[in-house]
Coordinates of C-alpha atoms in Angstrom, one line a residue:
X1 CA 136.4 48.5 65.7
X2 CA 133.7 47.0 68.0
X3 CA 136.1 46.7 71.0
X4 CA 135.9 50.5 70.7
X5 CA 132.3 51.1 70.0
X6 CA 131.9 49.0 73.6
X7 CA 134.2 50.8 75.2
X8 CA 132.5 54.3 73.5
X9 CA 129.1 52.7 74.8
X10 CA 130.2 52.1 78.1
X11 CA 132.1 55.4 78.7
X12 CA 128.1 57.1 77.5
X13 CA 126.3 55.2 79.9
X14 CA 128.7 55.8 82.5
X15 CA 128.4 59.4 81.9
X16 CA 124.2 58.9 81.0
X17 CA 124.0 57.4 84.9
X18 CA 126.4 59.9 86.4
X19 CA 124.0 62.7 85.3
X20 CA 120.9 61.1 86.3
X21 CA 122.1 60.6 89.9
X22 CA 123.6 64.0 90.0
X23 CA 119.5 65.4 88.7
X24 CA 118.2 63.2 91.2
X25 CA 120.5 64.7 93.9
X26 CA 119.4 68.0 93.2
X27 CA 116.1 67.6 93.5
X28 CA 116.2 66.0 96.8
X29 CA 118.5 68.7 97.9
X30 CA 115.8 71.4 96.6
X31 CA 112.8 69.3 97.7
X32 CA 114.5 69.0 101.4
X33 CA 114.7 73.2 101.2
X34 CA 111.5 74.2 100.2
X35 CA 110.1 72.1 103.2
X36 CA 112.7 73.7 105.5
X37 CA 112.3 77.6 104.5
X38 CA 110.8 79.2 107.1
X39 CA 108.8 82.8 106.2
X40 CA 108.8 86.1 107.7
X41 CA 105.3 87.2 108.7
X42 CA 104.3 90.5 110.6
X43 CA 101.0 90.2 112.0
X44 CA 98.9 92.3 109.9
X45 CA 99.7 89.7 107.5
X46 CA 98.3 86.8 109.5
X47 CA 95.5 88.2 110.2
X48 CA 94.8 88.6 106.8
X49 CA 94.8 85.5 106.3
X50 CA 98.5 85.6 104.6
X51 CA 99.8 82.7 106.6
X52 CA 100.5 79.5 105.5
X53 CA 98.8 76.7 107.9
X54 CA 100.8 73.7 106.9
X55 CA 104.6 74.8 108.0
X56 CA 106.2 76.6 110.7
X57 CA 107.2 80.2 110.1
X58 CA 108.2 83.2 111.8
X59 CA 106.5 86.1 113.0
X60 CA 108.8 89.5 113.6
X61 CA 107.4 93.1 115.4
X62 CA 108.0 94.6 119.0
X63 CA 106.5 93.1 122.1
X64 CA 103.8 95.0 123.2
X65 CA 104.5 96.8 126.8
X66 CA 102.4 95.3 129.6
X67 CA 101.5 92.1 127.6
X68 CA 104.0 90.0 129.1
X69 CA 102.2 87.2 131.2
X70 CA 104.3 84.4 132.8
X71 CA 102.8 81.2 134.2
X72 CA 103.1 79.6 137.2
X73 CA 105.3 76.8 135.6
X74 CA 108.0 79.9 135.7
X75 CA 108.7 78.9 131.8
X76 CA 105.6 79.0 129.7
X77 CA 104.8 82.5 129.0
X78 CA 102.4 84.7 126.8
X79 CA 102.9 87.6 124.8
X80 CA 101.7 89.9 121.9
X81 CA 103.6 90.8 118.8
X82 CA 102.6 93.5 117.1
X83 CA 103.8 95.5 113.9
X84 CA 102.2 98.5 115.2
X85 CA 98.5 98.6 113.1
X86 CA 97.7 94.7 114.1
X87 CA 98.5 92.6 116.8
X88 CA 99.1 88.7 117.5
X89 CA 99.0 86.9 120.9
X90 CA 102.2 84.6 121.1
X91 CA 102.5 81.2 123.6
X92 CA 106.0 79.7 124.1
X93 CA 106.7 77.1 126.7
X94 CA 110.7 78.2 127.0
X95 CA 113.3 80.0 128.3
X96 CA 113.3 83.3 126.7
X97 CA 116.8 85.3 125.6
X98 CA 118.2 87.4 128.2
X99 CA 117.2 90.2 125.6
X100 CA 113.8 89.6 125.3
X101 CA 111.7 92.7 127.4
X102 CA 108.4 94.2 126.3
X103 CA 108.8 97.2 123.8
X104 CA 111.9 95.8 122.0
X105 CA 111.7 93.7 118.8
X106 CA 111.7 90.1 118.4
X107 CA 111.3 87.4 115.9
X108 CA 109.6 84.3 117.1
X109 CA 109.3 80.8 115.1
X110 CA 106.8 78.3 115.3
X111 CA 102.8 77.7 114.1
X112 CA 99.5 79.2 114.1
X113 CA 97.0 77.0 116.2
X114 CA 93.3 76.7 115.8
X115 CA 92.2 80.1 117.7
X116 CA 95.0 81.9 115.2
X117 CA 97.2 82.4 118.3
X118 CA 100.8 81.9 117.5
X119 CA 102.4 79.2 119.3
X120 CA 106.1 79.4 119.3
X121 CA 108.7 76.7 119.0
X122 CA 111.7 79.0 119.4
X123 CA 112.4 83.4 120.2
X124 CA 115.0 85.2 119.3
X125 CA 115.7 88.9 120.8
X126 CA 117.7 91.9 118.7
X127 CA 120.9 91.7 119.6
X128 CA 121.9 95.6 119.9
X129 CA 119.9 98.2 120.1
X130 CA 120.8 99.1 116.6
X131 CA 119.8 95.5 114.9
X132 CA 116.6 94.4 113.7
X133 CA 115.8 92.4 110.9
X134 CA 115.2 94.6 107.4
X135 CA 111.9 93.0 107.4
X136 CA 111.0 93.8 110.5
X137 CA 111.6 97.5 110.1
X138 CA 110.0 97.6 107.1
X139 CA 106.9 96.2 108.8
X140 CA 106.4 97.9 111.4
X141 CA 107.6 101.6 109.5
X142 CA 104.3 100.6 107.2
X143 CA 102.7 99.3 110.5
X144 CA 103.0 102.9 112.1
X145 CA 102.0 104.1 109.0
X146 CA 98.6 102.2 108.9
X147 CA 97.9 103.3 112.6
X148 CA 98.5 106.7 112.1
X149 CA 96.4 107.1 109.2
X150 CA 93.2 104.7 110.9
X151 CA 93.6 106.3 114.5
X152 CA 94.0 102.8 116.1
X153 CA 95.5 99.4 114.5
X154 CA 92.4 96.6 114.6
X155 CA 94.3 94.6 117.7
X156 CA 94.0 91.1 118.3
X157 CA 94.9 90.2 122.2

């Protein structure tokens, strides 16, 4: 009778330690994803003061016509996102997609500095002229929206 309690023991903290390492997995694994989600902000939003200052994230409109400004470097350039009622001026040191051009949308990751300029770590161009992120649309159809109603979107350039 003992021999089996021992081997009834065992066989519970066998399973006891194989759950706990299994929890402890998960919560590394969910720990390591909330610090790697990166969020979606149009840039009436950050100006608003909507966002967050401790993590990357990325920022989605159209490229504003004539606001392209290249450097003498030939790779850091500077541009302004907006969503159509606000605007955000953009810095990437990079070589941009061969789809990027003023006018068309793109969704640029990275931070916001000091002087709430957006400094960009990586951009990404639609691919089609028929794809643009759901967000994206969405912002910049509430975007138009915004301007049509106020005249003119407050601007940041």
């Amino acid at each position: 009778m003992t021999g089996r309690l021992k081997s009834r023991h065992k066989r519970l903290i066998l399973l006891a330690g194989a759950l706990a390492a299994l929890g402890i997995a998960t919560m590394l694994v969910l720990s390591a994803f909330r610090k790697n989600l990166v969020f979606f902000i149009t840039p009436t939003q950050i100006l608003s003061g909507d966002a967050p200052r401790d993590r990357a994230f990325r920022i989605g409109g159209m490229v504003r016509a004539g606001s392209l400004q290249r450097q003498a470097d030939g790779v850091t350039v500077d541009f302004v996102v907006t969503d159509l009622a606000h605007s955000v001026k953009v810095h990437y040191r990079g070589i941009l997609p061969d789809l990027f051009k003023e006018g068309k949308g793109v969704v640029a990751q990275g931070r916001l500095d000091a002087h709430r300029e957006f400094v960009a770590d990586q951009v990404l161009a639609k691919h089609d002229e028929n794809y643009m992120p759901p967000e994206a649309a969405d912002a910049l159809k509430k975007g138009a929206a915004v301007a049509a109603n106020t005249g003119t979107g407050k601007e940041r350039p």
